[in-house]
mmCIF file of C-alpha atoms in Angstrom:
data_model
loop_
_atom_site.group_PDB
_atom_site.id
_atom_site.type_symbol
_atom_site.label_atom_id
_atom_site.label_comp_id
_atom_site.label_asym_id
_atom_site.label_seq_id
_atom_site.Cartn_x
_atom_site.Cartn_y
_atom_site.Cartn_z
ATOM 1 C CA MET A 222 -0.026 -0.355 0.014
ATOM 2 C CA SER A 223 0.777 3.311 -1.137
ATOM 3 C CA ASN A 224 1.978 5.923 1.627
ATOM 4 C CA PRO A 225 -0.882 9.347 1.281
ATOM 5 C CA GLY A 226 0.395 11.187 3.715
ATOM 6 C CA GLU A 227 -1.327 13.559 6.605
ATOM 7 C CA LEU A 228 -2.971 16.621 7.353
ATOM 8 C CA ILE A 229 -1.147 18.159 10.031
ATOM 9 C CA ILE A 230 -2.292 21.526 12.284
ATOM 10 C CA GLU A 231 0.142 23.063 14.231
ATOM 11 C CA PRO A 232 -1.127 24.634 17.859
ATOM 12 C CA ARG A 233 -3.928 27.166 17.857
ATOM 13 C CA ASN A 234 -1.583 29.285 20.586
ATOM 14 C CA GLY A 235 1.287 29.562 18.155
ATOM 15 C CA LYS A 236 3.592 27.842 20.747
ATOM 16 C CA PRO A 237 5.337 25.095 20.118
ATOM 17 C CA ALA A 238 3.628 21.739 20.106
ATOM 18 C CA ASP A 239 4.302 19.874 23.449
ATOM 19 C CA ALA A 240 1.523 17.239 22.743
ATOM 20 C CA CYS A 241 -0.341 15.619 20.214
ATOM 21 C CA PHE A 242 -3.896 14.305 18.785
ATOM 22 C CA PHE A 243 -3.997 11.491 16.044
ATOM 23 C CA ILE A 244 -7.394 11.169 14.505
ATOM 24 C CA LEU A 245 -7.893 8.666 11.621
ATOM 25 C CA HIS A 246 -10.978 9.350 9.577
ATOM 26 C CA GLY A 247 -13.287 6.069 8.097
ATOM 27 C CA LEU A 248 -14.206 4.216 5.489
ATOM 28 C CA GLY A 249 -13.876 6.794 1.676
ATOM 29 C CA ALA A 250 -13.037 9.566 3.758
ATOM 30 C CA ASP A 251 -9.340 11.421 4.328
ATOM 31 C CA GLY A 252 -7.989 13.306 7.132
ATOM 32 C CA ARG A 253 -9.650 16.109 5.551
ATOM 33 C CA ASP A 254 -12.827 15.110 7.027
ATOM 34 C CA PHE A 255 -12.328 16.044 10.298
ATOM 35 C CA GLU A 256 -10.306 19.073 9.704
ATOM 36 C CA PRO A 257 -13.276 20.960 10.272
ATOM 37 C CA MET A 258 -14.211 19.231 13.864
ATOM 38 C CA VAL A 259 -10.573 20.553 14.689
ATOM 39 C CA PRO A 260 -11.096 24.433 15.757
ATOM 40 C CA ALA A 261 -14.360 23.389 17.324
ATOM 41 C CA LEU A 262 -12.941 21.548 20.771
ATOM 42 C CA PRO A 263 -12.757 23.104 23.586
ATOM 43 C CA LEU A 264 -9.192 22.972 24.365
ATOM 44 C CA PRO A 265 -7.698 25.380 27.181
ATOM 45 C CA ALA A 266 -5.990 28.476 25.714
ATOM 46 C CA ASP A 267 -2.642 27.286 27.111
ATOM 47 C CA ALA A 268 -2.745 24.123 25.265
ATOM 48 C CA SER A 269 0.098 23.320 22.451
ATOM 49 C CA VAL A 270 -1.620 20.768 20.520
ATOM 50 C CA ARG A 271 -0.642 19.145 17.079
ATOM 51 C CA VAL A 272 -3.043 17.368 15.343
ATOM 52 C CA ILE A 273 -2.510 15.094 12.702
ATOM 53 C CA LEU A 274 -4.694 13.853 10.794
ATOM 54 C CA PRO A 275 -3.356 10.873 8.179
ATOM 55 C CA HIS A 276 -4.972 9.408 5.160
ATOM 56 C CA ALA A 277 -6.019 6.185 4.439
ATOM 57 C CA PRO A 278 -4.056 4.272 1.396
ATOM 58 C CA GLN A 279 -6.816 3.342 -1.890
ATOM 59 C CA MET A 280 -7.215 0.297 -1.732
ATOM 60 C CA PRO A 281 -10.102 -1.828 -3.449
ATOM 61 C CA VAL A 282 -13.063 -2.716 -0.491
ATOM 62 C CA THR A 283 -14.935 -5.302 -0.748
ATOM 63 C CA VAL A 284 -18.081 -4.696 0.591
ATOM 64 C CA ASN A 285 -18.585 -1.953 -1.365
ATOM 65 C CA GLY A 286 -18.242 -4.151 -5.225
ATOM 66 C CA GLY A 287 -14.330 -3.871 -5.262
ATOM 67 C CA MET A 288 -14.866 -0.494 -5.744
ATOM 68 C CA VAL A 289 -11.623 2.168 -4.909
ATOM 69 C CA MET A 290 -11.294 4.338 -2.349
ATOM 70 C CA PRO A 291 -9.431 5.527 0.814
ATOM 71 C CA ALA A 292 -9.302 2.188 3.714
ATOM 72 C CA TRP A 293 -7.421 1.746 6.109
ATOM 73 C CA PHE A 294 -8.150 -2.227 5.505
ATOM 74 C CA ASP A 295 -10.295 -4.268 2.733
ATOM 75 C CA ILE A 296 -14.025 -5.203 5.058
ATOM 76 C CA LEU A 297 -14.776 -8.647 3.156
ATOM 77 C CA GLU A 298 -18.622 -9.005 4.252
ATOM 78 C CA MET A 299 -21.075 -6.828 6.488
ATOM 79 C CA SER A 300 -21.734 -9.124 9.349
ATOM 80 C CA LEU A 301 -22.063 -8.353 12.766
ATOM 81 C CA ASP A 302 -18.549 -9.617 13.062
ATOM 82 C CA ARG A 303 -16.889 -7.222 10.513
ATOM 83 C CA ARG A 304 -15.434 -10.060 9.059
ATOM 84 C CA VAL A 305 -11.895 -8.368 7.877
ATOM 85 C CA ASP A 306 -8.346 -8.121 6.294
ATOM 86 C CA GLU A 307 -6.810 -8.596 9.740
ATOM 87 C CA PRO A 308 -3.102 -8.338 7.716
ATOM 88 C CA GLN A 309 -4.468 -5.181 6.442
ATOM 89 C CA LEU A 310 -5.014 -3.480 9.533
ATOM 90 C CA LYS A 311 -2.351 -4.194 11.288
ATOM 91 C CA ILE A 312 -0.110 -2.774 8.463
ATOM 92 C CA SER A 313 -1.646 0.752 8.687
ATOM 93 C CA ALA A 314 -1.857 0.152 12.466
ATOM 94 C CA LYS A 315 2.425 -0.515 11.924
ATOM 95 C CA ARG A 316 2.019 3.087 9.755
ATOM 96 C CA ILE A 317 0.414 4.600 12.604
ATOM 97 C CA GLN A 318 2.698 4.153 15.160
ATOM 98 C CA ALA A 319 5.693 4.722 13.100
ATOM 99 C CA LEU A 320 3.718 8.116 12.504
ATOM 100 C CA VAL A 321 3.940 7.759 16.529
ATOM 101 C CA GLN A 322 7.176 7.566 16.924
ATOM 102 C CA ALA A 323 8.313 10.621 14.423
ATOM 103 C CA GLN A 324 6.809 12.584 17.492
ATOM 104 C CA ILE A 325 7.985 11.201 20.172
ATOM 105 C CA GLU A 326 11.531 11.626 18.351
ATOM 106 C CA GLN A 327 10.075 15.648 17.428
ATOM 107 C CA GLY A 328 10.233 16.295 21.392
ATOM 108 C CA ILE A 329 6.813 14.971 22.374
ATOM 109 C CA ASP A 330 6.489 12.921 25.393
ATOM 110 C CA SER A 331 4.302 9.449 24.253
ATOM 111 C CA ARG A 332 2.334 10.200 27.751
ATOM 112 C CA ARG A 333 1.033 13.552 25.680
ATOM 113 C CA ILE A 334 -0.235 11.259 22.345
ATOM 114 C CA ILE A 335 -3.484 10.768 22.229
ATOM 115 C CA LEU A 336 -5.374 8.518 19.347
ATOM 116 C CA ALA A 337 -8.523 8.811 18.012
ATOM 117 C CA GLY A 338 -10.335 6.850 14.831
ATOM 118 C CA PHE A 339 -13.650 6.793 13.559
ATOM 119 C CA SER A 340 -15.593 3.829 12.466
ATOM 120 C CA GLN A 341 -12.857 1.404 9.877
ATOM 121 C CA GLY A 342 -10.084 4.669 11.730
ATOM 122 C CA GLY A 343 -11.239 3.362 15.239
ATOM 123 C CA ALA A 344 -10.413 -0.546 14.119
ATOM 124 C CA VAL A 345 -7.023 0.821 13.308
ATOM 125 C CA ALA A 346 -6.906 3.083 16.095
ATOM 126 C CA TYR A 347 -7.558 0.189 19.188
ATOM 127 C CA GLU A 348 -5.039 -1.993 16.756
ATOM 128 C CA ALA A 349 -1.917 0.897 17.627
ATOM 129 C CA ALA A 350 -2.637 1.943 20.728
ATOM 130 C CA LEU A 351 -3.289 -1.384 22.441
ATOM 131 C CA SER A 352 0.068 -2.950 20.757
ATOM 132 C CA PHE A 353 1.856 0.354 21.008
ATOM 133 C CA GLU A 354 5.606 -0.243 23.652
ATOM 134 C CA ARG A 355 5.188 3.418 24.668
ATOM 135 C CA PRO A 356 2.996 4.583 27.358
ATOM 136 C CA LEU A 357 0.608 6.744 24.830
ATOM 137 C CA GLY A 358 -2.381 9.023 26.830
ATOM 138 C CA GLY A 359 -4.993 7.985 25.460
ATOM 139 C CA LEU A 360 -7.416 6.446 24.127
ATOM 140 C CA LEU A 361 -10.648 7.482 21.742
ATOM 141 C CA ALA A 362 -13.030 5.040 19.699
ATOM 142 C CA MET A 363 -15.937 7.305 17.905
ATOM 143 C CA SER A 364 -18.652 5.075 16.125
ATOM 144 C CA THR A 365 -16.012 1.653 15.878
ATOM 145 C CA TYR A 366 -15.649 -1.813 16.614
ATOM 146 C CA PHE A 367 -12.202 -3.883 17.706
ATOM 147 C CA ALA A 368 -11.781 -5.923 14.931
ATOM 148 C CA THR A 369 -8.962 -7.444 16.668
ATOM 149 C CA ALA A 370 -9.560 -8.452 20.336
ATOM 150 C CA ASP A 371 -8.891 -11.468 19.193
ATOM 151 C CA SER A 372 -5.255 -11.572 17.779
ATOM 152 C CA ILE A 373 -3.972 -8.626 19.396
ATOM 153 C CA THR A 374 -0.684 -8.712 21.178
ATOM 154 C CA LEU A 375 -1.235 -6.327 23.819
ATOM 155 C CA ALA A 376 1.683 -3.937 24.987
ATOM 156 C CA GLU A 377 2.555 -4.023 28.637
ATOM 157 C CA ALA A 378 3.533 0.115 28.573
ATOM 158 C CA ASN A 379 -0.136 0.619 27.725
ATOM 159 C CA ARG A 380 -1.733 -1.647 30.291
ATOM 160 C CA GLY A 381 -3.485 0.800 32.171
ATOM 161 C CA LEU A 382 -4.894 3.368 28.805
ATOM 162 C CA PRO A 383 -7.773 5.511 29.324
ATOM 163 C CA ILE A 384 -10.253 4.898 26.701
ATOM 164 C CA GLU A 385 -13.473 6.700 25.869
ATOM 165 C CA VAL A 386 -15.788 5.034 23.490
ATOM 166 C CA HIS A 387 -18.160 6.986 21.756
ATOM 167 C CA HIS A 388 -21.303 5.720 19.831
ATOM 168 C CA GLY A 389 -24.694 6.592 18.255
ATOM 169 C CA ASN A 390 -27.903 5.170 19.072
ATOM 170 C CA PHE A 391 -29.618 5.304 15.445
ATOM 171 C CA ASP A 392 -25.839 3.857 14.065
ATOM 172 C CA PRO A 393 -27.296 2.571 10.479
ATOM 173 C CA VAL A 394 -23.219 1.531 9.421
ATOM 174 C CA VAL A 395 -21.544 0.372 12.699
ATOM 175 C CA PRO A 396 -24.178 -1.082 14.594
ATOM 176 C CA GLU A 397 -24.015 0.439 18.159
ATOM 177 C CA ALA A 398 -23.958 -3.469 19.873
ATOM 178 C CA LEU A 399 -20.371 -3.434 18.195
ATOM 179 C CA GLY A 400 -19.306 -0.594 19.476
ATOM 180 C CA LYS A 401 -20.815 -1.447 23.407
ATOM 181 C CA ALA A 402 -19.026 -4.938 22.681
ATOM 182 C CA ALA A 403 -15.216 -3.288 22.177
ATOM 183 C CA TYR A 404 -15.634 -1.424 25.246
ATOM 184 C CA GLU A 405 -17.137 -4.369 27.388
ATOM 185 C CA LYS A 406 -13.728 -6.185 26.089
ATOM 186 C CA VAL A 407 -11.477 -3.312 26.713
ATOM 187 C CA VAL A 408 -13.553 -3.404 30.062
ATOM 188 C CA SER A 409 -12.799 -7.335 30.751
ATOM 189 C CA LEU A 410 -8.868 -6.557 29.273
ATOM 190 C CA GLY A 411 -8.821 -3.945 32.374
ATOM 191 C CA TYR A 412 -8.543 -0.835 31.216
ATOM 192 C CA PRO A 413 -10.364 2.282 32.219
ATOM 193 C CA ALA A 414 -13.067 2.446 29.744
ATOM 194 C CA LYS A 415 -16.082 5.193 30.263
ATOM 195 C CA TYR A 416 -18.939 5.153 27.336
ATOM 196 C CA ARG A 417 -20.880 7.701 26.060
ATOM 197 C CA SER A 418 -23.485 7.466 24.158
ATOM 198 C CA TYR A 419 -25.142 10.352 21.809
ATOM 199 C CA PRO A 420 -28.433 9.924 20.002
ATOM 200 C CA MET A 421 -27.116 10.271 16.167
ATOM 201 C CA ALA A 422 -26.532 7.621 13.341
ATOM 202 C CA HIS A 423 -23.333 7.208 12.164
ATOM 203 C CA ALA A 424 -21.711 10.576 12.486
ATOM 204 C CA VAL A 425 -20.268 13.244 15.029
ATOM 205 C CA CYS A 426 -22.484 15.348 16.517
ATOM 206 C CA PRO A 427 -22.450 18.487 18.471
ATOM 207 C CA GLN A 428 -21.962 17.628 22.124
ATOM 208 C CA GLN A 429 -20.050 15.416 21.451
ATOM 209 C CA VAL A 430 -17.041 18.288 20.088
ATOM 210 C CA GLN A 431 -17.973 19.514 23.316
ATOM 211 C CA ASP A 432 -17.132 16.491 25.434
ATOM 212 C CA ILE A 433 -14.128 15.085 22.969
ATOM 213 C CA GLY A 434 -12.255 18.418 23.926
ATOM 214 C CA LYS A 435 -12.978 18.402 27.469
ATOM 215 C CA TRP A 436 -11.728 15.148 27.624
ATOM 216 C CA LEU A 437 -8.793 15.863 25.675
ATOM 217 C CA GLY A 438 -7.723 18.889 27.684
ATOM 218 C CA GLY A 439 -8.805 16.238 30.603
ATOM 219 C CA ARG A 440 -5.734 13.368 29.311
ATOM 220 C CA LEU A 441 -3.225 16.458 29.082
ATOM 221 C CA GLU A 442 -3.583 18.124 32.755
ATOM 222 C CA ASP A 443 -2.839 14.253 33.300
ATOM 223 C CA SER A 444 -0.030 14.259 31.817
#
C-alpha cells in the first residue's frame, strides 16, 4: 500500500507543540474529514496540541463491490462480526505507530500523544494504541469496533491506557452493539474505559465534540 501522507494542524496558540492528537478517518473519507472539528474542540487556551490527520491509502473494498476508495483495510463482509482483512489492518496500525514514533523523536512525550479513530479508523486506532510499546495518553474510539480483539498482542506499556468509547444510538453502518462489545472487551481486559452514547446515526455531533475537547484537555492535564 502507498503512503498518502497526512494533514498536520499546528497548535492554535502559535507555540511549539508539546502534545499530539491523531484522528483516523472512516472508510471512503480522508484526513480532511475531521479538519472542521479541530477548531471546534474546547481546549484550554494554553494547550499546545498538534493535530495529525493521516490519509488512508486507496484500495478495492470487497463490500462495496470492489470499488477503489480510501480505506485502512478491506472489509470482506458486513456481518455483525465485521470480517475484515486483519493483515492489512495491522499494516495500517504499524504505519500509525511509525507516525507516533516520529512525534516522540521530535520531542513529544509519548504520554502526551493521544489516538482517536472513527469507524474503520477506530479499528486501526484500537490496534495501534493497545499494541504500542511506549505509554500513550489515551485512546478515543468513535462509532467503531475492535476488529483485532482476539488477535492483538497487548503492550504492557499501555495496559493502563484510558479509553473513551463513543457511539450513536441510531448508527445504521456500525451498529451500537459493536461499540458496546468493544467497550466490554477492553473493560474485561482491565483497561480504564468509559462509554458515551449520543442520539445520532453514523456521525459526530456537537455535544460529542464538546465532550471530546473536555476529555482531551483532561488527559493532557493528567500527563
